[in-house]
Each structure stands twice: as structure tokens, then as C-alpha cells.
Tab-separated table of C-alpha atoms in Angstrom:
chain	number	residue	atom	x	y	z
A	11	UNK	CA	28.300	-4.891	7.744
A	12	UNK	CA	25.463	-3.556	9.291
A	13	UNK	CA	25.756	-0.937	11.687
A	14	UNK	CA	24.226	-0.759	15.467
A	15	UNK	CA	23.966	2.181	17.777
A	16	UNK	CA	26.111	1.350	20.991
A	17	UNK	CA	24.126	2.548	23.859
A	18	UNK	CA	24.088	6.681	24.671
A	19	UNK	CA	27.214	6.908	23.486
A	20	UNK	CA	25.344	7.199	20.324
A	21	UNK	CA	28.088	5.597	18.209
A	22	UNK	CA	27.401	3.579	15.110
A	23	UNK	CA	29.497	0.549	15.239
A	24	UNK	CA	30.011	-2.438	13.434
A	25	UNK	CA	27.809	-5.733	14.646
A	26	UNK	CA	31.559	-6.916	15.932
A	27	UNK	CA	34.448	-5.334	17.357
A	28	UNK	CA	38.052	-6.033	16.241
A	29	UNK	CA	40.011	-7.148	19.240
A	30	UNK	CA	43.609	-6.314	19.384
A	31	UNK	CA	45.664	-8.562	21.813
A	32	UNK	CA	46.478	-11.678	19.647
A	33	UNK	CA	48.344	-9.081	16.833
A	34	UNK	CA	51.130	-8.599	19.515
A	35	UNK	CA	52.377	-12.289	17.729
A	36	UNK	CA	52.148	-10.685	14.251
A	37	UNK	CA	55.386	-8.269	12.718
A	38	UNK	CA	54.304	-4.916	12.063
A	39	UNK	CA	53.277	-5.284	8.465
A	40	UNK	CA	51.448	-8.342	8.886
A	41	UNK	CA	49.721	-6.806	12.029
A	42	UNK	CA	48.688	-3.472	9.752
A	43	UNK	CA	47.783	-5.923	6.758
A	44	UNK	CA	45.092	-7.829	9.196
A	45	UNK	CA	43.691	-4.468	10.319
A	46	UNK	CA	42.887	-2.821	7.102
A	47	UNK	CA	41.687	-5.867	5.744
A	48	UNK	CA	39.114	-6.259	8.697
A	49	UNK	CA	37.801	-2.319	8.160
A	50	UNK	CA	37.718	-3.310	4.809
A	51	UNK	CA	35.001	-6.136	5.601
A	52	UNK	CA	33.187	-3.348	7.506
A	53	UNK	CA	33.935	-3.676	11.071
A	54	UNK	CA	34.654	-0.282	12.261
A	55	UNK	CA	34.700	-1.457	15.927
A	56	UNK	CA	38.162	-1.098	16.841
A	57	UNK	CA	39.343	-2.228	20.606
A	58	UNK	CA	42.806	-2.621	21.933
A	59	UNK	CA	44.697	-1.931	25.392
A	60	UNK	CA	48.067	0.209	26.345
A	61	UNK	CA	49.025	-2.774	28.012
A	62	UNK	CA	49.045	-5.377	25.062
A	63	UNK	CA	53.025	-4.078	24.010
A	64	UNK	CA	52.677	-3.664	20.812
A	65	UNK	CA	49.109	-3.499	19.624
A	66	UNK	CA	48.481	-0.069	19.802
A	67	UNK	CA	51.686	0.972	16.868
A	68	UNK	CA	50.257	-1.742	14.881
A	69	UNK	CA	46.912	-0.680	14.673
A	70	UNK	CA	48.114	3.193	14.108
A	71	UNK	CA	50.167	2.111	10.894
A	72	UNK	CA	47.229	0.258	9.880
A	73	UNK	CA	45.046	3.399	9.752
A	74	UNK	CA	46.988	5.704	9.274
A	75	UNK	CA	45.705	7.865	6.416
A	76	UNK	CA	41.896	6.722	7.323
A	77	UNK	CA	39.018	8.959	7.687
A	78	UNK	CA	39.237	9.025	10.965
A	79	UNK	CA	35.657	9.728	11.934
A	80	UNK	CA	35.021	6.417	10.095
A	81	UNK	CA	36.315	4.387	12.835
A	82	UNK	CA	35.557	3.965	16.469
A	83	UNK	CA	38.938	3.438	18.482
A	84	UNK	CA	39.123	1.753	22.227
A	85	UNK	CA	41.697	1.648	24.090
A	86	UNK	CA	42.196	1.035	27.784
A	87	UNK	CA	44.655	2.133	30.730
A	88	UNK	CA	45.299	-0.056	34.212
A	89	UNK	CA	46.986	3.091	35.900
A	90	UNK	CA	46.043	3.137	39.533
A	91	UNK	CA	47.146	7.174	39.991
A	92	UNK	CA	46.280	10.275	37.686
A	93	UNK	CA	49.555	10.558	36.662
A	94	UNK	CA	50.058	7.605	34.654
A	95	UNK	CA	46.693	7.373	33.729
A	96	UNK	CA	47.400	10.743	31.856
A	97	UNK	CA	50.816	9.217	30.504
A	98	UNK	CA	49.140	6.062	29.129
A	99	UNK	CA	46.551	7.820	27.810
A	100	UNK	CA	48.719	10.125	25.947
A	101	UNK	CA	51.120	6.942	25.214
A	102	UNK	CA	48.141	5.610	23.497
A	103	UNK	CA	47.648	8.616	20.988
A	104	UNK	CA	50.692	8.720	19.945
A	105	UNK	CA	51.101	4.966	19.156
A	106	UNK	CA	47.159	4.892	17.314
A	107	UNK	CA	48.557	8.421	14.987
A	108	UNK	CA	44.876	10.319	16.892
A	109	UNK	CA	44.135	13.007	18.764
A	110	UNK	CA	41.686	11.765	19.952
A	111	UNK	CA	40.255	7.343	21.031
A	112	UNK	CA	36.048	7.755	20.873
A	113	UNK	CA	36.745	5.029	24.066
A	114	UNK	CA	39.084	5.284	26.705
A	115	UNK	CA	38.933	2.183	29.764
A	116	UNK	CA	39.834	1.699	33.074
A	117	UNK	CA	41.524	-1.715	32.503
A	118	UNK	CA	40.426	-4.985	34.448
A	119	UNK	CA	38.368	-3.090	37.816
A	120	UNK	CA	37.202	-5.992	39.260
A	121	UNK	CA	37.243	-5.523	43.075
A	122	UNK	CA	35.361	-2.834	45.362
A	123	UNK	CA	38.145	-1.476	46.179
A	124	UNK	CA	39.792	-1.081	43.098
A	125	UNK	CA	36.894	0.232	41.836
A	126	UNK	CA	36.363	2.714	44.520
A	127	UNK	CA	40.355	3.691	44.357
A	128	UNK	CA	39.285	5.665	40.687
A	129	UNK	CA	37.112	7.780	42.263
A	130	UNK	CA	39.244	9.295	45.380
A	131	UNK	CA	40.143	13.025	44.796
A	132	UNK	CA	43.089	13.894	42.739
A	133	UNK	CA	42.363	10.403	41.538
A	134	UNK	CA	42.532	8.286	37.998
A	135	UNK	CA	38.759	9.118	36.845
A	136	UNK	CA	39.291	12.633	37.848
A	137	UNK	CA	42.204	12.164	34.874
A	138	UNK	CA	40.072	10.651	32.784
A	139	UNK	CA	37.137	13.430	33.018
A	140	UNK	CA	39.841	15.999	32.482
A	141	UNK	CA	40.624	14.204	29.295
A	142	UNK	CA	37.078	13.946	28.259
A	143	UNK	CA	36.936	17.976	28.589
A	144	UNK	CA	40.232	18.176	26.693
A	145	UNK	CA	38.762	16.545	23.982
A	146	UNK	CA	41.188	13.353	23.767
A	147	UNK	CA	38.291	11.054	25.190
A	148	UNK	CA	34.765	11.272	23.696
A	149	UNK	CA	33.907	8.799	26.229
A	150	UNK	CA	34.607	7.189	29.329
A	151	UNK	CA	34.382	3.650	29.796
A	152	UNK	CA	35.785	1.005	31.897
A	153	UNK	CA	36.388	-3.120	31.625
A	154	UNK	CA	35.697	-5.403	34.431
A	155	UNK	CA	35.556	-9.396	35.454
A	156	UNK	CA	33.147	-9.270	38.059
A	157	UNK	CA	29.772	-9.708	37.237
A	158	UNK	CA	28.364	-8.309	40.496
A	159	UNK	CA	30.663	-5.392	40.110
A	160	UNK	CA	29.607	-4.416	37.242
A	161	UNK	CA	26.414	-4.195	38.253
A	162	UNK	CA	27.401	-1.770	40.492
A	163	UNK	CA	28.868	0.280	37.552
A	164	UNK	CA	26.243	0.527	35.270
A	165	UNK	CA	23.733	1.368	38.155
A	166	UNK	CA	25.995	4.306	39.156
A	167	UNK	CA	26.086	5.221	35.917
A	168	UNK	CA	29.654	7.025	35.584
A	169	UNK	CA	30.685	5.254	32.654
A	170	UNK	CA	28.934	5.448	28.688
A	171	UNK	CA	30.179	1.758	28.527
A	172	UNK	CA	31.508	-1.466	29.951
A	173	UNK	CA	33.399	-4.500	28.931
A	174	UNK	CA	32.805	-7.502	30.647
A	175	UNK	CA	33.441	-11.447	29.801
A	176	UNK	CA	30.461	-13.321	28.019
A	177	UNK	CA	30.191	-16.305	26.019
A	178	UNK	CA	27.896	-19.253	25.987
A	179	UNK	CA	29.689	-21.279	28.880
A	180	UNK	CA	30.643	-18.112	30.581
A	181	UNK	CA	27.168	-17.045	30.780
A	182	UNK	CA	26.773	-15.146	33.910
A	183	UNK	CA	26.677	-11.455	32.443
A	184	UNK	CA	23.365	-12.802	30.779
A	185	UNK	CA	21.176	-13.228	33.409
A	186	UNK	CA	21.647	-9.631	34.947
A	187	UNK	CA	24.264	-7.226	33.630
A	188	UNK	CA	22.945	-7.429	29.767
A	189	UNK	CA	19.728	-6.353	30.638
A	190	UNK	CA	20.554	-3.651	32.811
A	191	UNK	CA	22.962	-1.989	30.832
A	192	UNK	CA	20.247	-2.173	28.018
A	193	UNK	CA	17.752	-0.496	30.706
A	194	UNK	CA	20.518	2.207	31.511
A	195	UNK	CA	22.064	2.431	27.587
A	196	UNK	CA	25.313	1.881	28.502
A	197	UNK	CA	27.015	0.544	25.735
A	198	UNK	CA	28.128	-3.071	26.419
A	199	UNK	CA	31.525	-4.865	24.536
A	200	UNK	CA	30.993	-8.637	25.131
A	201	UNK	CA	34.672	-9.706	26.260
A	202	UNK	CA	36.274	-13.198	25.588
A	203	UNK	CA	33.274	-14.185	23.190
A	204	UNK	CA	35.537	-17.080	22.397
A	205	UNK	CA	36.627	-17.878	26.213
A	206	UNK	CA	39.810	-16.709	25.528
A	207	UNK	CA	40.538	-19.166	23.353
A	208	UNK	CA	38.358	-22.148	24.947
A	209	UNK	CA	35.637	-22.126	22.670
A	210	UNK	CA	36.487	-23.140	18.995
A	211	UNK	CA	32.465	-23.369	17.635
A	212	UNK	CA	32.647	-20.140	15.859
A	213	UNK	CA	29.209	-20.357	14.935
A	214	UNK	CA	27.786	-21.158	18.566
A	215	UNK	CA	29.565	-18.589	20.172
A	216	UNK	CA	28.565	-15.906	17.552
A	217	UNK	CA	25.025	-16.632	17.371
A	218	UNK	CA	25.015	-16.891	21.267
A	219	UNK	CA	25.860	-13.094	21.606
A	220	UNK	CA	23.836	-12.118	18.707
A	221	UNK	CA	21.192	-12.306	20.559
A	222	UNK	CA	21.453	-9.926	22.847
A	223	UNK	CA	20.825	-6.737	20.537
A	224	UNK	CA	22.927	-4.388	22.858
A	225	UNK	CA	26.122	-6.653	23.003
A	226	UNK	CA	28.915	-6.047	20.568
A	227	UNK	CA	31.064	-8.870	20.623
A	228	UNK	CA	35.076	-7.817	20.515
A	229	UNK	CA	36.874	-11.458	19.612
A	230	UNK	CA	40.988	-11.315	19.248
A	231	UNK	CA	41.883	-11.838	15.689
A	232	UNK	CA	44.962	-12.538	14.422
A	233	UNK	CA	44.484	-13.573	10.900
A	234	UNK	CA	41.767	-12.072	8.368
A	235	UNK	CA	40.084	-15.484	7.539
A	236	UNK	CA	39.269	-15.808	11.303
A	237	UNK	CA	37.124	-12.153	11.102
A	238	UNK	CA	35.768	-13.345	7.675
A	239	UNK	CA	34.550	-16.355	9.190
A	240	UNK	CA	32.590	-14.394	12.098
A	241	UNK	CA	31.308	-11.939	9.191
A	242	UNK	CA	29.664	-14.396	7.446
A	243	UNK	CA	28.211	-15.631	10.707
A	244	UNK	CA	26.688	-11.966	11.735
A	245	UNK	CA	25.597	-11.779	8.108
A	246	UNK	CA	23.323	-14.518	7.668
A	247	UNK	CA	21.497	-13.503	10.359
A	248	UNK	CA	20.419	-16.798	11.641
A	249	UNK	CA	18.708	-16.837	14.841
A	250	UNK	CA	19.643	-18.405	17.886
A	251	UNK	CA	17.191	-21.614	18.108
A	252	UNK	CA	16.510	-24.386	20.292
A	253	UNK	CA	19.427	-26.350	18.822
A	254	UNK	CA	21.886	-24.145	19.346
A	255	UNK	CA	20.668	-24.087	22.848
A	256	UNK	CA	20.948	-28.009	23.106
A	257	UNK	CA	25.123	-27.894	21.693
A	258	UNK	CA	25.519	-25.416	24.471
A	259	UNK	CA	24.163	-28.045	26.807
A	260	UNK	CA	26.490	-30.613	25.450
A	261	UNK	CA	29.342	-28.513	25.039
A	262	UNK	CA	29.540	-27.666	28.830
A	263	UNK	CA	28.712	-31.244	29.536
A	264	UNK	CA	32.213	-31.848	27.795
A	265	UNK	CA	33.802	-29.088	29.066
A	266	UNK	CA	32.476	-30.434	32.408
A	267	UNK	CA	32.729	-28.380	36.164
A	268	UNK	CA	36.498	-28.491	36.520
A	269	UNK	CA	37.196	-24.561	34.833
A	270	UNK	CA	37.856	-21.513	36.679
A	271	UNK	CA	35.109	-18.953	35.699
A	272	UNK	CA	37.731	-16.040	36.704
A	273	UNK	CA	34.654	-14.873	38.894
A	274	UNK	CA	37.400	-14.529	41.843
A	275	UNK	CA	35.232	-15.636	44.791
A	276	UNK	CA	37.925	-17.514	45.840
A	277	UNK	CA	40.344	-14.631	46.419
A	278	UNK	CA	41.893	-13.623	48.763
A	279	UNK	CA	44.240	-16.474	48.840
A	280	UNK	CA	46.350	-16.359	51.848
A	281	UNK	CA	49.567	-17.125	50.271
A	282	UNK	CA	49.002	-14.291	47.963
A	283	UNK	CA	48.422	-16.724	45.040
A	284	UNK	CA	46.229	-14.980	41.571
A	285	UNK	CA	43.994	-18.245	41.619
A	286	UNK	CA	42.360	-16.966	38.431
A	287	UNK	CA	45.382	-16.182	36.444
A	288	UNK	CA	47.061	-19.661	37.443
A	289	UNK	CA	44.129	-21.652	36.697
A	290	UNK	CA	42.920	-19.760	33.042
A	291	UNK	CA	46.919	-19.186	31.952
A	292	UNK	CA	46.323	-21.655	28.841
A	293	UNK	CA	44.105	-18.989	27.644
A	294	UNK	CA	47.204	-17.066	27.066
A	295	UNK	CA	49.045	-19.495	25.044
A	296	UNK	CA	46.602	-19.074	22.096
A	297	UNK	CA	46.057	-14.984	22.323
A	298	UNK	CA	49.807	-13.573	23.048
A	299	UNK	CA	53.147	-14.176	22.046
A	300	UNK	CA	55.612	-16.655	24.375
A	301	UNK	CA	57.872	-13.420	25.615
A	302	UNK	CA	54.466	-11.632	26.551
A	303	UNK	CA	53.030	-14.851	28.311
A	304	UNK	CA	56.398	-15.484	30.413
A	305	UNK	CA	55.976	-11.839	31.204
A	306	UNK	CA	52.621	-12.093	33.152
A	307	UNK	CA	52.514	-15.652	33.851
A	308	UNK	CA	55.740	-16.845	35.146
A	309	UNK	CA	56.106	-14.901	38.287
A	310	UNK	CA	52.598	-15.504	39.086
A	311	UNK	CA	52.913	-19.778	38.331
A	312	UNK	CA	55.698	-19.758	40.451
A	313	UNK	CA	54.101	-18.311	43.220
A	314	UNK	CA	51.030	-21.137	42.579
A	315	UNK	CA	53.944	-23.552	43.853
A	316	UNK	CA	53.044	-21.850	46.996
A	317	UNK	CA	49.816	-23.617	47.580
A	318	UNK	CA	49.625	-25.170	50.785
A	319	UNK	CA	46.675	-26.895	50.054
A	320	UNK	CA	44.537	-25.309	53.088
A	321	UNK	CA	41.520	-24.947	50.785
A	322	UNK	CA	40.094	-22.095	51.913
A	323	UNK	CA	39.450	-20.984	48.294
A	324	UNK	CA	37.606	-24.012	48.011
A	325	UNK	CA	35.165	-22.950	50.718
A	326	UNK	CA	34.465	-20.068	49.007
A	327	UNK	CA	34.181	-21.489	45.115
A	328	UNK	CA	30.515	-21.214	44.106
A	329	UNK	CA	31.590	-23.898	41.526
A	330	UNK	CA	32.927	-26.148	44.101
A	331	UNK	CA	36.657	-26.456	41.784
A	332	UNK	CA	38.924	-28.250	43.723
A	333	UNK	CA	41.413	-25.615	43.509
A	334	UNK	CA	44.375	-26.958	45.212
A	335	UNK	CA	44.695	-29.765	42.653
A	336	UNK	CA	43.869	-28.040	39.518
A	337	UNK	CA	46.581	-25.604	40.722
A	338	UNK	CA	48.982	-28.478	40.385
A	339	UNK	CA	47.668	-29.228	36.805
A	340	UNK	CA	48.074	-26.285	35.227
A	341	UNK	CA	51.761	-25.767	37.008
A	342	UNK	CA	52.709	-28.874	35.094
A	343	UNK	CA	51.063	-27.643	31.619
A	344	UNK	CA	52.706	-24.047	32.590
A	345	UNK	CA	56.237	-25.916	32.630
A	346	UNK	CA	55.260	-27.764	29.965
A	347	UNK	CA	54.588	-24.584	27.821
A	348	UNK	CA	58.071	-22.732	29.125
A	349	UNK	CA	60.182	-25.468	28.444
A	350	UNK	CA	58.649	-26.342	24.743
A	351	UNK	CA	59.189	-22.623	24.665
A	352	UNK	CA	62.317	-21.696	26.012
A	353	UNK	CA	64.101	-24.342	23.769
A	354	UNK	CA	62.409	-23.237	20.601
């Protein structure tokens, strides 16, 4: 596979990233058996998280032995203090077999004042820039859901790249946030290419991002045919055209208004309710193991039940979701899912 440079980081990665969350379902053989077979069909691109339990071991069997400097390796921390951002991060080593990950992220930073938490002295970036002079980071990076926030980011220019969520429904990154981290070179991952597991048009959702020539899409794989697939996609370099455009059009007709965009407007709730989480959580089912789902997703449903129905999310929606009601939909899927589960 061809190789692109990814912004001034001036890596040379693969067209498409290998994205490491759905081989948390896979044993640890299987999981290293998927790996080497994608670097074997070229993809050198690499991406995973401390947080996804298992991913990280899986991936360092896979390579171990490797020429290292043959592979680009991401990895991410959610640590809100310097002290377990430096824990994680050395966590992370261990479990990839590296002294070093060419990408190291400040995990899901999408609020102000998250964002402007990393930055307060003593604080997690000042970790991560110590790391970067150590030598265990070659660069620093970060991953965010807010579109408007990561404008922000790339403006202030602290970070060689970003990860943020694009696809062809999800399309707001596109108007703004692609082209500006082209005009600043920050390297940009596309996240959730395939909506998290929404969008099953391989095709369409490839071609969509191939367009942009500084986005490397980073889909979660779980079994080798699914990468071969999206290598023969990137391969025959066919161009996004005007009917591609026109399946989009229908495709989100189908899909219709009634999804969460996870562009948390809505927040804050007043009964302390993650609207985003509750209303996306089938996205889950098809990326992560049951145990790892119940983990994140149970306390958080339950405390959906809260709702009261006062609808000031609604009021502040820009895609006018009746949240209050879809709430009570995906409870009943959620219970659905656990109980399906939990008897299996």
C-alpha cells in the first residue's frame, strides 16, 4: 500500500490505519494473527488506546520481533493528572514490547474545560512533553469529539496531530476542521470512518474519506478479510463521483434525523445523564466484547432511567432529537442486549 506523509509529523504511513478496539473480543493468538496479517497487506498505521483492556498485549505479541522503525504505533491515555498519565504511558510500553509509541493521545478531550485542565502547571501535557524529551513519545497528539473544539486545537497548535470522528453521515469535521488541519499540517486520523459500526457500505465510507488527501482513516478491525476488503478499496483508487454523493443522500434519508451525532450540545443534563453515551451505546455492541460493554455502559443506562423528561437537552439539540424518548428506546435495546447477554 501506498504510503502518505501525515502532516509535520513527517511520518510515512499507510493510506489506512489499523484500529485496535474491536480485537479486545479476539484470544490472544487470534488477536496477534489479525495484526501481522494486516502489516503484511501494508498498513503500517497502527492505533490503539490504554483504555481498550486488552488491545495493547495483543498488538505487542503481534509485533514483536518487527523492525520496529517499520511501523508507526498510537496509543492514547485519558489520565486527568501527570501522574497517571506517566503510569499509562509507561503501562502502554510495556504491553506494545517498545521503548518508544511514534503517537501518544490525550484520550476523548472534548470540553473546554477538559481541554484546558491538560495544560495547568504540574499538569498531564506537562507529562506528556517530559515524555517527548525522554524520548518515549516522538509526538504528541490528542483525540477529541467536538468539532468546534478541535478547532481550537489545531489553531493553537500544541499538538502534531488529532483524531476526531468523520464519516459520510457524520460529516461535520469536513466542512472546517479538515481543511484547517491541512492549512496548519497537523496530521489528522479520521475516527469512526464506519460510525462505529453504523455504516456497513464499505465502499462509500472509504471513498468518502479518500478524498480528503490529509485524512488517514483508522477503522476497528477484527478479522483480516474486513482490512482486505478496505485495501482493495484504497487500491483501486476510484474517485469519489457524483454517485457516490447521491447514495450518501439516500443513505441519510434512511438513516433519517432521529441519531445522536455525539456532538454533546445537549450536555449538561441536569440529572447528570451521558446523553451521548446512552443514545450511541449500540455502537458498542458491534466494536467490544459483552464484559467490556457492561463495563462502560451499564452504570451509565441506568442512570438514563433518570430522565425526567424536562427537555432541556432538547432546547439545546441543533438536530432537534427528541431526546427524552429516544432515551427510552435505547434503555429497552440496552436491556435487551444485557439480558440476551447475561444468559448466554
Amino acid at each position: 500500500m501506498d504510503k502518505v506523509r501525515f502532516g509535520k509529523t513527517g511520518l510515512m504511513v499507510s493510506k489506512v490505519a489499523f484500529g485496535g478496539i474491536p480485537i479486545q473480543r479476539l484470544s490472544l493468538d487470534e488477536a496477534a494473527e489479525v495484526v501481522r496479517g494486516v502489516i503484511g497487506l501494508g498498513v503500517n498505521f497502527i492505533d490503539t488506546a490504554n483504555g481498550y483492556t486488552d488491545s495493547e498485549e495483543k498488538i505487542g505479541a503481534a509485533i514483536k520481533g518487527m523492525q520496529r522503525d517499520s511501523l508507526v504505533i498510537a496509543s492514547k491515555s485519558g489520565a486527568r493528572d501527570k501522574k497517571t498519565f506517566l503510569e499509562h504511558l509507561d503501562l502502554s510500553l510495556r504491553r506494545l514490547g517498545t521503548d518508544y509509541v511514534d503517537l501518544y493521545q490525550h484520550h476523548g478531550v472534548s470540553t473546554e474545560a477538559h481541554y484546558d485542565a491538560l495544560f495547568e502547571e504540574g499538569g498531564v501535557y506537562e507529562g506528556m512533553m517530559e515524555s517527548v524529551r525522554a524520548g518515549k513519545i516522538r509526538f504528541p497528539a490528542i483525540s477529541s469529539h467536538s468539532v468546534p473544539l478541535a478547532l481550537r486545537i489545531i489553531r493553537e497548535g500544541k499538538f502534531a496531530a488529532l483524531q476526531l470522528p468523520i464519516n459520510y453521515v457524520d460529516d461535520e469535521a469536513a466542512k472546517e476542521a479538515i481543511p484547517l488541519a491541512k492549512e496548519h499540517d497537523v496530521g489528522f486520523i479520521a475516527m469512526k470512518p464506519f460510525g462505529g459500526g453504523l455504516l456497513n457500505n464499505a465502499k462509500l465510507s472509504i471513498r468518502y474519506l479518500m478524498q480528503f488527501d490529509n485524512v488517514v482513516p483508522d477503522p476497528g478491525i477484527e478479522k483480516l478479510s474486513e482490512m482486505e476488503e478496505i485495501v482493495r478499496i484504497v487500491e483501486s483508487g476510484g474517485a469519489f463521483t457524483e454517485a457516490d454523493a447521491a447514495e450518501i443522500d439516500k443513505a441519510k434519508q434512511e438513516l433519517g434525523p432521529r441519531w445522536c451525532h455525539r456532538c454533546d450540545y445537549c450536555q449538561p443534563c441536569p440529572q447528570g445523564i451521558g446523553i451521548s453515551m446512552a443514545l450511541t451505546v449500540e455502537s458498542f455492541f458491534k466494536r467490544m466484547p459483552f464484559s467490556r460493554v457492561e463495563m462502560m455502559a451499564n452504570e451509565r443506562m441506568e442512570a438514563a432511567k433518570g430522565c425526567t423528561g424536562c427537555r432541556a437537552c432538547v432546547s439545546r439539540c441543533p438536530y432537534d432529537l427528541d431526546i427524552p424518548e429516544l432515551l427510552k428506546e435505547k434503555i429497552g435495546i440496552w436491556e435487551t442486549y444485557r439480558a440476551q447477554n447475561t444468559k448466554a
